[in-house]
Amino acid sequence: MSIDLTRPQVMGILNVTPDSFSDGGRFASREAALRQADRLIQAGADIVDIGGESTRPGAQPVAVDEEIERVVPVIEVLCRHFDVPVSVDTSKPAVMRAAVEAGAGMLNDVNALQAPGVVEVAVQARVPVCLMHMQGEPRTMQQAPHYDDVVTEVRDFLLARAGACIEAGMSRDRIVLDPGFGFGKTLTHNLQLLKKLPVLADTDYPVLVGISRKSMLGAITGREVDERLAGSLAAAVLALEGGARILRVHDVAETRDVLAVWKAVRDLAPQ
Ligand code: PT1
């Protein structure tokens, strides 16, 4: 299943983590994960992103066998029953290998393929790869994020990781970059990255943005996680305007409408 990175895509979030941040254990079972995947796909998801290890602030790591146990059976069923590319949200080479074997068509690594042996696995997998920026690690990353110039530092880091992947044999057109909203960043850092998203988009790599329901929206609006739809949609418009090509979201149907309105204006013939 190939992924068209030339036009904006909606990536629906499927958590199979008992402690996941907004669906809090509700989709822990495989049955429930499959029902949720079905909903995402019916709502128009172009890609389903499945994760077995939460990476939200404060989250604890998950053992490799446990992570494989959570994601691989779901990937197998999804690939058998649906025609939508499945992305796997993991930083571990063994999980990537098992996921691609099970049919996953994209690798989404919040650690930008920095773990030992991961670049090699990703090169061999011959699928698109999302390289995300994170300062620190999920458990402690929000304790004291610091940058001299967040936009330049994030861009330089991502370009260096892309360069390392290409050096190792990855095809340039398989690489997607992601500034990593909420990953070792203050509200101001996140806002600077959103405002200056064109700096990343101008690298000519497709850019993925994940802001849906995150605490930066809570900090701005004062709303709890399940009340952040409007904030998430506003952020989606801003991301599209900044050049984002993939929106990683919980609310697929609503985000598709945002995309349709944005496209209608973008594609309007000059009068
Ligand atoms: C993301 C992302 C991800 N986010 C990619 N993968 C998460 N490529 C998981 C909060 O501040 O943005 N890009 N995989 C979820 N992580 C977080 C981080 C969830 C911060 C919540 C917050 O609320």
Coordinates of N, CA, C and O in Angstrom, one line a residue, residues 22-181:
S22 N -5.7 10.2 25.7 CA -7.1 10.8 25.6 C -8.1 9.7 25.5 O -9.3 10.0 25.8
D23 N -7.7 8.5 25.2 CA -8.7 7.5 25.1 C -8.6 6.5 26.2 O -9.2 5.4 26.2
G24 N -7.8 6.9 27.2 CA -7.6 6.2 28.5 C -8.0 4.8 28.6 O -8.8 4.5 29.4
G25 N -7.3 3.9 27.9 CA -7.5 2.5 28.1 C -8.7 1.9 27.5 O -8.9 0.7 27.4
R26 N -9.5 2.7 26.8 CA -10.8 2.2 26.2 C -10.5 1.3 25.0 O -11.3 0.5 24.7
F27 N -9.4 1.5 24.4 CA -9.1 0.7 23.2 C -8.0 -0.3 23.4 O -7.3 -0.7 22.5
A28 N -7.8 -0.7 24.7 CA -6.8 -1.6 25.0 C -7.0 -3.0 24.4 O -6.0 -3.6 24.0
S29 N -8.2 -3.4 24.3 CA -8.4 -4.7 23.7 C -8.4 -4.7 22.2 O -8.6 -3.6 21.6
R30 N -8.0 -5.8 21.6 CA -7.9 -5.8 20.1 C -9.2 -5.6 19.4 O -9.3 -4.8 18.5
E31 N -10.3 -6.1 20.0 CA -11.6 -5.9 19.4 C -11.9 -4.4 19.4 O -12.3 -3.9 18.3
A32 N -11.7 -3.8 20.5 CA -12.0 -2.3 20.5 C -11.1 -1.6 19.6 O -11.5 -0.6 18.9
A33 N -9.8 -2.0 19.5 CA -8.9 -1.3 18.5 C -9.4 -1.4 17.1 O -9.4 -0.5 16.3
L34 N -9.9 -2.6 16.8 CA -10.4 -2.8 15.4 C -11.7 -2.0 15.2 O -11.8 -1.4 14.1
R35 N -12.5 -1.9 16.2 CA -13.7 -1.1 16.0 C -13.3 0.4 15.8 O -13.9 1.1 14.9
Q36 N -12.4 0.8 16.6 CA -11.9 2.2 16.5 C -11.3 2.5 15.1 O -11.5 3.5 14.4
A37 N -10.5 1.5 14.6 CA -9.9 1.6 13.3 C -10.9 1.7 12.2 O -10.8 2.5 11.3
D38 N -12.0 0.9 12.4 CA -13.1 0.9 11.4 C -13.7 2.3 11.4 O -14.0 2.9 10.3
R39 N -13.9 2.9 12.6 CA -14.5 4.3 12.6 C -13.6 5.3 11.9 O -14.0 6.1 11.2
L40 N -12.3 5.2 12.2 CA -11.3 6.1 11.6 C -11.4 6.0 10.1 O -11.4 7.0 9.3
I41 N -11.5 4.8 9.6 CA -11.4 4.5 8.1 C -12.8 5.0 7.5 O -12.8 5.7 6.5
Q42 N -13.9 4.7 8.2 CA -15.2 5.1 7.6 C -15.2 6.7 7.6 O -15.9 7.3 6.8
A43 N -14.6 7.3 8.6 CA -14.5 8.8 8.6 C -13.6 9.4 7.6 O -13.6 10.6 7.4
G44 N -12.8 8.5 6.9 CA -12.0 9.0 5.8 C -10.5 9.2 6.1 O -9.9 9.9 5.4
A45 N -10.0 8.4 7.0 CA -8.6 8.5 7.3 C -7.8 7.9 6.0 O -8.2 6.9 5.5
D46 N -6.8 8.6 5.6 CA -5.9 8.2 4.5 C -4.9 7.2 5.0 O -4.3 6.4 4.3
I47 N -4.5 7.3 6.3 CA -3.5 6.5 7.0 C -4.0 6.2 8.4 O -4.6 7.1 9.0
V48 N -3.8 5.0 8.9 CA -4.1 4.8 10.3 C -2.7 4.6 11.0 O -1.9 3.7 10.6
D49 N -2.5 5.4 12.1 CA -1.3 5.3 12.8 C -1.5 4.5 14.1 O -2.2 5.0 15.0
I50 N -0.8 3.4 14.2 CA -1.1 2.5 15.4 C 0.1 2.5 16.3 O 1.3 2.4 15.9
G51 N -0.1 2.8 17.6 CA 0.9 2.9 18.6 C 0.7 2.0 19.8 O -0.4 2.0 20.3
G52 N 1.7 1.3 20.3 CA 1.5 0.4 21.4 C 2.3 0.9 22.6 O 2.3 0.3 23.7
E53 N 3.0 2.1 22.5 CA 3.7 2.7 23.6 C 3.4 4.2 23.6 O 3.6 4.9 22.7
S54 N 2.7 4.6 24.7 CA 2.4 6.0 24.8 C 3.7 6.8 24.9 O 4.6 6.4 25.6
T55 N 3.7 8.0 24.2 CA 4.8 8.9 24.3 C 4.4 10.3 24.8 O 5.2 11.2 24.7
R56 N 3.2 10.3 25.4 CA 2.8 11.6 25.9 C 3.7 12.0 27.2 O 4.3 11.0 27.7
P57 N 3.7 13.2 27.5 CA 4.5 13.6 28.7 C 4.3 12.7 29.9 O 3.1 12.5 30.3
G58 N 5.4 12.3 30.5 CA 5.3 11.5 31.7 C 5.1 10.0 31.5 O 5.2 9.2 32.4
A59 N 4.9 9.6 30.3 CA 4.6 8.1 30.0 C 5.9 7.3 30.2 O 7.0 7.7 30.1
Q60 N 5.6 6.0 30.7 CA 6.7 5.1 31.0 C 6.9 4.2 29.7 O 6.0 3.9 29.0
P61 N 8.2 3.8 29.5 CA 8.5 2.9 28.4 C 7.8 1.6 28.5 O 7.4 1.1 29.6
V62 N 7.6 0.9 27.4 CA 7.0 -0.4 27.3 C 8.0 -1.4 26.8 O 8.8 -1.1 25.9
A63 N 8.1 -2.6 27.3 CA 9.0 -3.7 26.9 C 8.7 -4.1 25.5 O 7.5 -4.0 25.0
V64 N 9.7 -4.4 24.7 CA 9.6 -4.7 23.3 C 8.6 -5.8 23.0 O 7.8 -5.7 22.1
D65 N 8.6 -6.9 23.8 CA 7.7 -8.0 23.5 C 6.2 -7.6 23.8 O 5.3 -8.0 23.0
E66 N 6.0 -6.8 24.8 CA 4.7 -6.3 25.1 C 4.2 -5.4 24.0 O 3.0 -5.5 23.5
E67 N 5.1 -4.5 23.4 CA 4.7 -3.6 22.4 C 4.3 -4.4 21.1 O 3.3 -4.1 20.4
I68 N 5.1 -5.4 20.8 CA 4.8 -6.3 19.6 C 3.5 -7.0 19.8 O 2.6 -7.0 18.9
E69 N 3.2 -7.5 21.0 CA 2.0 -8.2 21.3 C 0.8 -7.3 21.1 O -0.3 -7.7 20.7
R70 N 1.0 -6.0 21.5 CA -0.1 -5.0 21.3 C -0.4 -4.7 19.9 O -1.6 -4.6 19.5
V71 N 0.6 -4.4 19.1 CA 0.4 -3.8 17.8 C 0.3 -4.8 16.6 O -0.5 -4.6 15.7
V72 N 1.1 -5.9 16.7 CA 1.2 -6.7 15.5 C -0.1 -7.4 15.1 O -0.5 -7.4 14.0
P73 N -0.8 -8.0 16.1 CA -2.1 -8.7 15.7 C -3.1 -7.7 15.1 O -3.9 -8.0 14.2
V74 N -3.1 -6.4 15.6 CA -4.0 -5.4 15.1 C -3.6 -5.0 13.7 O -4.5 -4.9 12.8
I75 N -2.3 -4.9 13.5 CA -1.9 -4.5 12.1 C -2.3 -5.6 11.1 O -2.8 -5.4 10.0
E76 N -2.1 -6.9 11.5 CA -2.4 -8.0 10.6 C -3.9 -8.0 10.2 O -4.2 -8.1 9.0
V77 N -4.8 -7.8 11.2 CA -6.2 -7.8 10.9 C -6.6 -6.6 10.0 O -7.3 -6.7 9.0
L78 N -6.0 -5.4 10.4 CA -6.3 -4.2 9.6 C -5.9 -4.4 8.2 O -6.6 -4.0 7.2
C79 N -4.7 -4.9 7.9 CA -4.2 -5.0 6.6 C -5.0 -6.1 5.8 O -5.1 -6.0 4.6
R80 N -5.6 -7.0 6.5 CA -6.4 -8.1 5.8 C -7.7 -7.5 5.4 O -8.3 -7.8 4.4
H81 N -8.3 -6.7 6.3 CA -9.7 -6.2 6.1 C -9.9 -4.9 5.5 O -10.9 -4.6 5.0
F82 N -8.8 -4.0 5.5 CA -9.0 -2.7 5.0 C -7.9 -2.3 3.9 O -6.9 -2.9 3.9
D83 N -8.3 -1.3 3.1 CA -7.4 -0.9 2.0 C -6.6 0.3 2.4 O -6.3 1.1 1.5
V84 N -6.4 0.6 3.7 CA -5.8 1.8 4.1 C -4.4 1.5 4.6 O -4.2 0.6 5.3
P85 N -3.4 2.4 4.2 CA -2.0 2.1 4.7 C -2.0 2.3 6.3 O -2.6 3.2 6.8
V86 N -1.2 1.4 6.9 CA -1.1 1.4 8.3 C 0.3 1.9 8.7 O 1.3 1.4 8.1
S87 N 0.4 2.9 9.6 CA 1.7 3.4 10.0 C 1.9 2.8 11.4 O 0.9 2.7 12.2
V88 N 3.1 2.5 11.8 CA 3.4 2.1 13.2 C 4.2 3.1 13.9 O 5.3 3.5 13.5
D89 N 3.7 3.5 15.1 CA 4.3 4.5 15.9 C 5.2 3.8 16.9 O 4.7 3.4 18.0
T90 N 6.5 3.7 16.6 CA 7.4 3.0 17.5 C 8.8 3.5 17.3 O 9.1 4.1 16.2
S91 N 9.7 3.3 18.3 CA 11.1 3.7 18.2 C 12.0 2.4 18.2 O 13.2 2.5 18.1
K92 N 11.4 1.2 18.3 CA 12.2 0.0 18.4 C 12.3 -0.8 17.1 O 11.3 -1.1 16.5
P93 N 13.6 -1.2 16.8 CA 13.8 -1.9 15.5 C 13.0 -3.2 15.5 O 12.4 -3.5 14.4
A94 N 12.9 -3.9 16.6 CA 12.2 -5.2 16.5 C 10.7 -5.0 16.2 O 10.1 -5.8 15.5
V95 N 10.1 -4.0 16.8 CA 8.7 -3.7 16.6 C 8.5 -3.3 15.1 O 7.6 -3.7 14.4
M96 N 9.4 -2.4 14.6 CA 9.3 -2.0 13.2 C 9.4 -3.2 12.3 O 8.6 -3.3 11.4
R97 N 10.3 -4.1 12.5 CA 10.5 -5.3 11.7 C 9.2 -6.1 11.7 O 8.7 -6.5 10.6
A98 N 8.7 -6.4 12.9 CA 7.5 -7.2 13.0 C 6.3 -6.5 12.4 O 5.4 -7.2 11.8
A99 N 6.2 -5.2 12.5 CA 5.1 -4.5 12.0 C 5.1 -4.5 10.5 O 4.0 -4.7 9.9
V100 N 6.2 -4.3 9.9 CA 6.3 -4.3 8.4 C 6.0 -5.6 7.9 O 5.3 -5.8 6.9
E101 N 6.5 -6.7 8.6 CA 6.2 -8.0 8.2 C 4.7 -8.3 8.2 O 4.2 -9.0 7.4
A102 N 4.0 -7.7 9.2 CA 2.6 -7.9 9.3 C 1.8 -7.0 8.3 O 0.6 -7.1 8.3
G103 N 2.5 -6.1 7.6 CA 1.8 -5.3 6.6 C 1.9 -3.8 6.7 O 1.3 -3.1 5.9
A104 N 2.5 -3.3 7.8 CA 2.6 -1.9 8.0 C 3.3 -1.2 6.8 O 4.3 -1.7 6.3
G105 N 2.8 -0.1 6.3 CA 3.3 0.6 5.2 C 4.0 1.9 5.5 O 4.4 2.7 4.6
M106 N 4.2 2.2 6.8 CA 4.9 3.4 7.2 C 5.5 3.3 8.6 O 4.8 2.6 9.4
L107 N 6.6 3.9 8.8 CA 7.2 3.9 10.2 C 7.1 5.3 10.7 O 7.5 6.3 10.0
N108 N 6.6 5.5 11.9 CA 6.5 6.8 12.6 C 7.3 6.7 13.8 O 6.9 6.1 14.8
D109 N 8.5 7.4 13.9 CA 9.4 7.2 15.0 C 9.6 8.6 15.7 O 10.3 9.5 15.1
V110 N 9.0 8.8 16.9 CA 9.2 10.0 17.6 C 10.6 10.2 18.1 O 11.0 11.3 18.5
N111 N 11.5 9.2 17.9 CA 12.9 9.3 18.2 C 13.8 9.5 17.0 O 15.0 9.4 17.0
A112 N 13.1 9.7 15.8 CA 13.8 10.0 14.5 C 14.9 8.9 14.2 O 16.0 9.3 13.7
L113 N 14.6 7.7 14.4 CA 15.5 6.6 14.1 C 16.9 6.7 14.7 O 17.9 6.4 14.1
Q114 N 16.9 7.1 16.0 CA 18.2 7.3 16.6 C 18.6 6.1 17.4 O 19.8 6.0 17.8
A115 N 17.7 5.1 17.7 CA 18.1 3.9 18.5 C 19.1 3.1 17.6 O 19.0 3.1 16.4
P116 N 20.0 2.3 18.3 CA 21.0 1.5 17.5 C 20.2 0.5 16.6 O 19.3 -0.2 17.0
G117 N 20.7 0.5 15.3 CA 20.1 -0.5 14.4 C 18.8 -0.1 13.7 O 18.4 -0.8 12.8
V118 N 18.2 1.0 14.1 CA 16.9 1.3 13.6 C 17.0 1.8 12.1 O 16.1 1.5 11.3
V119 N 18.0 2.6 11.8 CA 18.1 3.2 10.5 C 18.2 2.0 9.5 O 17.5 2.0 8.4
E120 N 19.0 1.0 9.8 CA 19.1 -0.1 8.9 C 17.8 -0.8 8.7 O 17.5 -1.2 7.5
V121 N 17.1 -1.0 9.7 CA 15.7 -1.7 9.6 C 14.8 -0.9 8.7 O 14.2 -1.4 7.8
A122 N 14.9 0.4 8.9 CA 14.0 1.3 8.1 C 14.4 1.3 6.7 O 13.5 1.4 5.8
V123 N 15.7 1.3 6.4 CA 16.1 1.3 5.0 C 15.7 0.0 4.3 O 15.1 0.1 3.2
Q124 N 15.8 -1.1 5.0 CA 15.4 -2.4 4.4 C 13.9 -2.5 4.2 O 13.4 -3.2 3.4
A125 N 13.1 -1.8 5.1 CA 11.7 -1.9 5.0 C 11.1 -1.2 3.8 O 10.0 -1.6 3.3
R126 N 11.9 -0.3 3.2 CA 11.5 0.4 2.0 C 10.1 1.0 2.1 O 9.3 0.8 1.1
V127 N 9.7 1.6 3.2 CA 8.4 2.3 3.4 C 8.7 3.7 3.8 O 9.8 4.0 4.3
P128 N 7.7 4.6 3.7 CA 7.9 6.0 4.2 C 8.2 6.0 5.7 O 7.7 5.1 6.4
V129 N 9.0 7.0 6.1 CA 9.4 7.1 7.5 C 9.2 8.5 8.0 O 9.6 9.4 7.3
C130 N 8.5 8.6 9.1 CA 8.4 10.0 9.7 C 9.5 10.1 10.8 O 9.6 9.3 11.7
L131 N 10.3 11.2 10.6 CA 11.4 11.5 11.6 C 10.9 12.7 12.4 O 10.6 13.7 11.9
M132 N 10.7 12.4 13.7 CA 10.2 13.5 14.6 C 11.2 14.0 15.6 O 12.1 13.3 16.0
H133 N 11.1 15.3 15.9 CA 12.0 15.9 16.9 C 11.4 15.8 18.3 O 10.3 16.1 18.5
M134 N 12.3 15.4 19.2 CA 11.9 15.4 20.6 C 13.2 15.9 21.4 O 14.3 15.5 21.1
Q135 N 13.0 16.7 22.4 CA 14.1 17.0 23.3 C 13.9 16.2 24.6 O 12.8 16.3 25.3
G136 N 14.8 15.4 24.9 CA 14.7 14.5 26.1 C 14.0 13.2 25.8 O 14.0 12.8 24.6
E137 N 13.3 12.7 26.8 CA 12.5 11.5 26.6 C 11.1 11.7 27.3 O 11.0 12.5 28.2
P138 N 10.1 11.0 26.8 CA 8.7 11.3 27.3 C 8.6 11.4 28.8 O 7.9 12.3 29.2
R139 N 9.2 10.6 29.6 CA 9.0 10.6 31.0 C 9.4 11.9 31.6 O 8.7 12.4 32.6
T140 N 10.4 12.6 31.1 CA 10.9 13.8 31.7 C 10.9 15.1 30.8 O 11.4 16.1 31.2
M141 N 10.5 14.9 29.6 CA 10.8 16.0 28.6 C 10.1 17.3 28.8 O 10.6 18.3 28.3
Q142 N 9.1 17.4 29.7 CA 8.4 18.6 29.9 C 8.9 19.3 31.2 O 8.4 20.4 31.6
Q143 N 10.0 18.8 31.8 CA 10.5 19.4 33.1 C 11.1 20.7 32.9 O 10.8 21.6 33.6
A144 N 12.0 20.9 31.9 CA 12.6 22.2 31.6 C 13.1 22.3 30.2 O 14.3 22.4 30.0
P145 N 12.2 22.3 29.2 CA 12.6 22.4 27.9 C 13.4 23.7 27.6 O 13.0 24.8 28.1
H146 N 14.5 23.6 26.9 CA 15.3 24.9 26.6 C 15.8 24.8 25.2 O 16.4 23.8 24.8
Y147 N 15.7 26.0 24.5 CA 16.3 26.2 23.2 C 16.8 27.6 23.1 O 16.2 28.5 23.7
D148 N 17.9 27.8 22.3 CA 18.3 29.2 22.0 C 17.4 29.7 20.9 O 17.0 30.8 20.9
D149 N 17.1 28.8 19.9 CA 16.3 29.2 18.8 C 15.6 27.9 18.3 O 16.2 27.1 17.6
V150 N 14.4 27.7 18.8 CA 13.7 26.4 18.7 C 13.5 26.0 17.2 O 13.7 24.9 16.8
V151 N 13.1 27.0 16.4 CA 12.8 26.7 15.0 C 14.1 26.2 14.2 O 14.1 25.2 13.6
T152 N 15.2 26.9 14.4 CA 16.4 26.5 13.7 C 17.0 25.2 14.3 O 17.4 24.4 13.5
E153 N 16.9 25.0 15.6 CA 17.4 23.8 16.2 C 16.6 22.6 15.7 O 17.2 21.5 15.4
V154 N 15.3 22.7 15.7 CA 14.5 21.6 15.2 C 14.7 21.3 13.8 O 14.9 20.1 13.4
R155 N 14.8 22.3 13.0 CA 15.0 22.1 11.5 C 16.4 21.5 11.3 O 16.5 20.5 10.6
D156 N 17.4 22.0 12.0 CA 18.8 21.4 11.8 C 18.9 20.0 12.2 O 19.5 19.1 11.5
F157 N 18.2 19.7 13.3 CA 18.2 18.3 13.8 C 17.5 17.4 12.8 O 18.1 16.3 12.4
L158 N 16.4 17.8 12.3 CA 15.6 16.9 11.4 C 16.4 16.7 10.0 O 16.4 15.6 9.5
L159 N 17.0 17.8 9.6 CA 17.8 17.7 8.3 C 19.0 16.8 8.5 O 19.4 16.0 7.6
A160 N 19.6 16.9 9.7 CA 20.7 16.0 10.0 C 20.3 14.5 10.0 O 21.0 13.6 9.5
R161 N 19.1 14.3 10.6 CA 18.6 12.9 10.7 C 18.3 12.4 9.3 O 18.5 11.2 8.9
A162 N 17.6 13.3 8.5 CA 17.3 12.9 7.1 C 18.6 12.6 6.3 O 18.7 11.6 5.6
G163 N 19.6 13.4 6.5 CA 20.9 13.2 5.9 C 21.5 11.8 6.3 O 22.0 11.1 5.4
A164 N 21.4 11.5 7.6 CA 21.9 10.2 8.0 C 21.2 9.0 7.4 O 21.8 8.0 7.1
C165 N 19.9 9.2 7.2 CA 19.1 8.1 6.6 C 19.4 7.9 5.2 O 19.6 6.8 4.7
I166 N 19.6 9.0 4.5 CA 20.0 9.0 3.0 C 21.4 8.4 2.9 O 21.6 7.5 2.0
E167 N 22.3 8.8 3.8 CA 23.6 8.2 3.8 C 23.6 6.7 3.9 O 24.4 6.0 3.3
A168 N 22.6 6.2 4.7 CA 22.5 4.8 5.0 C 21.7 4.0 3.9 O 21.5 2.8 4.0
G169 N 21.3 4.8 2.9 CA 20.6 4.1 1.7 C 19.2 4.3 1.6 O 18.5 3.8 0.7
M170 N 18.6 5.2 2.4 CA 17.1 5.5 2.3 C 16.9 6.4 1.2 O 17.6 7.3 0.9
S171 N 15.8 6.1 0.5 CA 15.4 7.0 -0.7 C 14.9 8.3 -0.1 O 14.0 8.3 0.8
R172 N 15.3 9.4 -0.7 CA 14.9 10.7 -0.2 C 13.4 10.9 -0.2 O 12.8 11.6 0.7
D173 N 12.7 10.3 -1.1 CA 11.3 10.6 -1.3 C 10.5 9.7 -0.3 O 9.2 9.8 -0.3
R174 N 11.1 9.0 0.6 CA 10.4 8.2 1.6 C 10.4 9.0 3.0 O 9.9 8.5 3.9
I175 N 11.1 10.1 3.0 CA 11.3 10.8 4.3 C 10.3 11.9 4.6 O 10.0 12.8 3.7
V176 N 9.7 11.9 5.8 CA 8.7 12.9 6.2 C 9.3 13.5 7.5 O 9.9 12.7 8.3
L177 N 9.1 14.8 7.7 CA 9.7 15.4 8.9 C 8.5 16.0 9.8 O 7.5 16.3 9.3
D178 N 8.8 16.0 11.1 CA 7.8 16.4 12.1 C 8.4 17.1 13.2 O 9.3 16.6 13.9
P179 N 8.0 18.4 13.5 CA 8.6 19.1 14.6 C 8.4 18.6 16.0 O 9.0 19.0 16.9
G180 N 7.4 17.7 16.1 CA 7.2 17.1 17.4 C 6.5 18.0 18.4 O 7.1 18.3 19.5
F181 N 5.3 18.5 18.1 CA 4.6 19.4 19.1 C 4.4 18.7 20.4 O 3.9 17.5 20.5

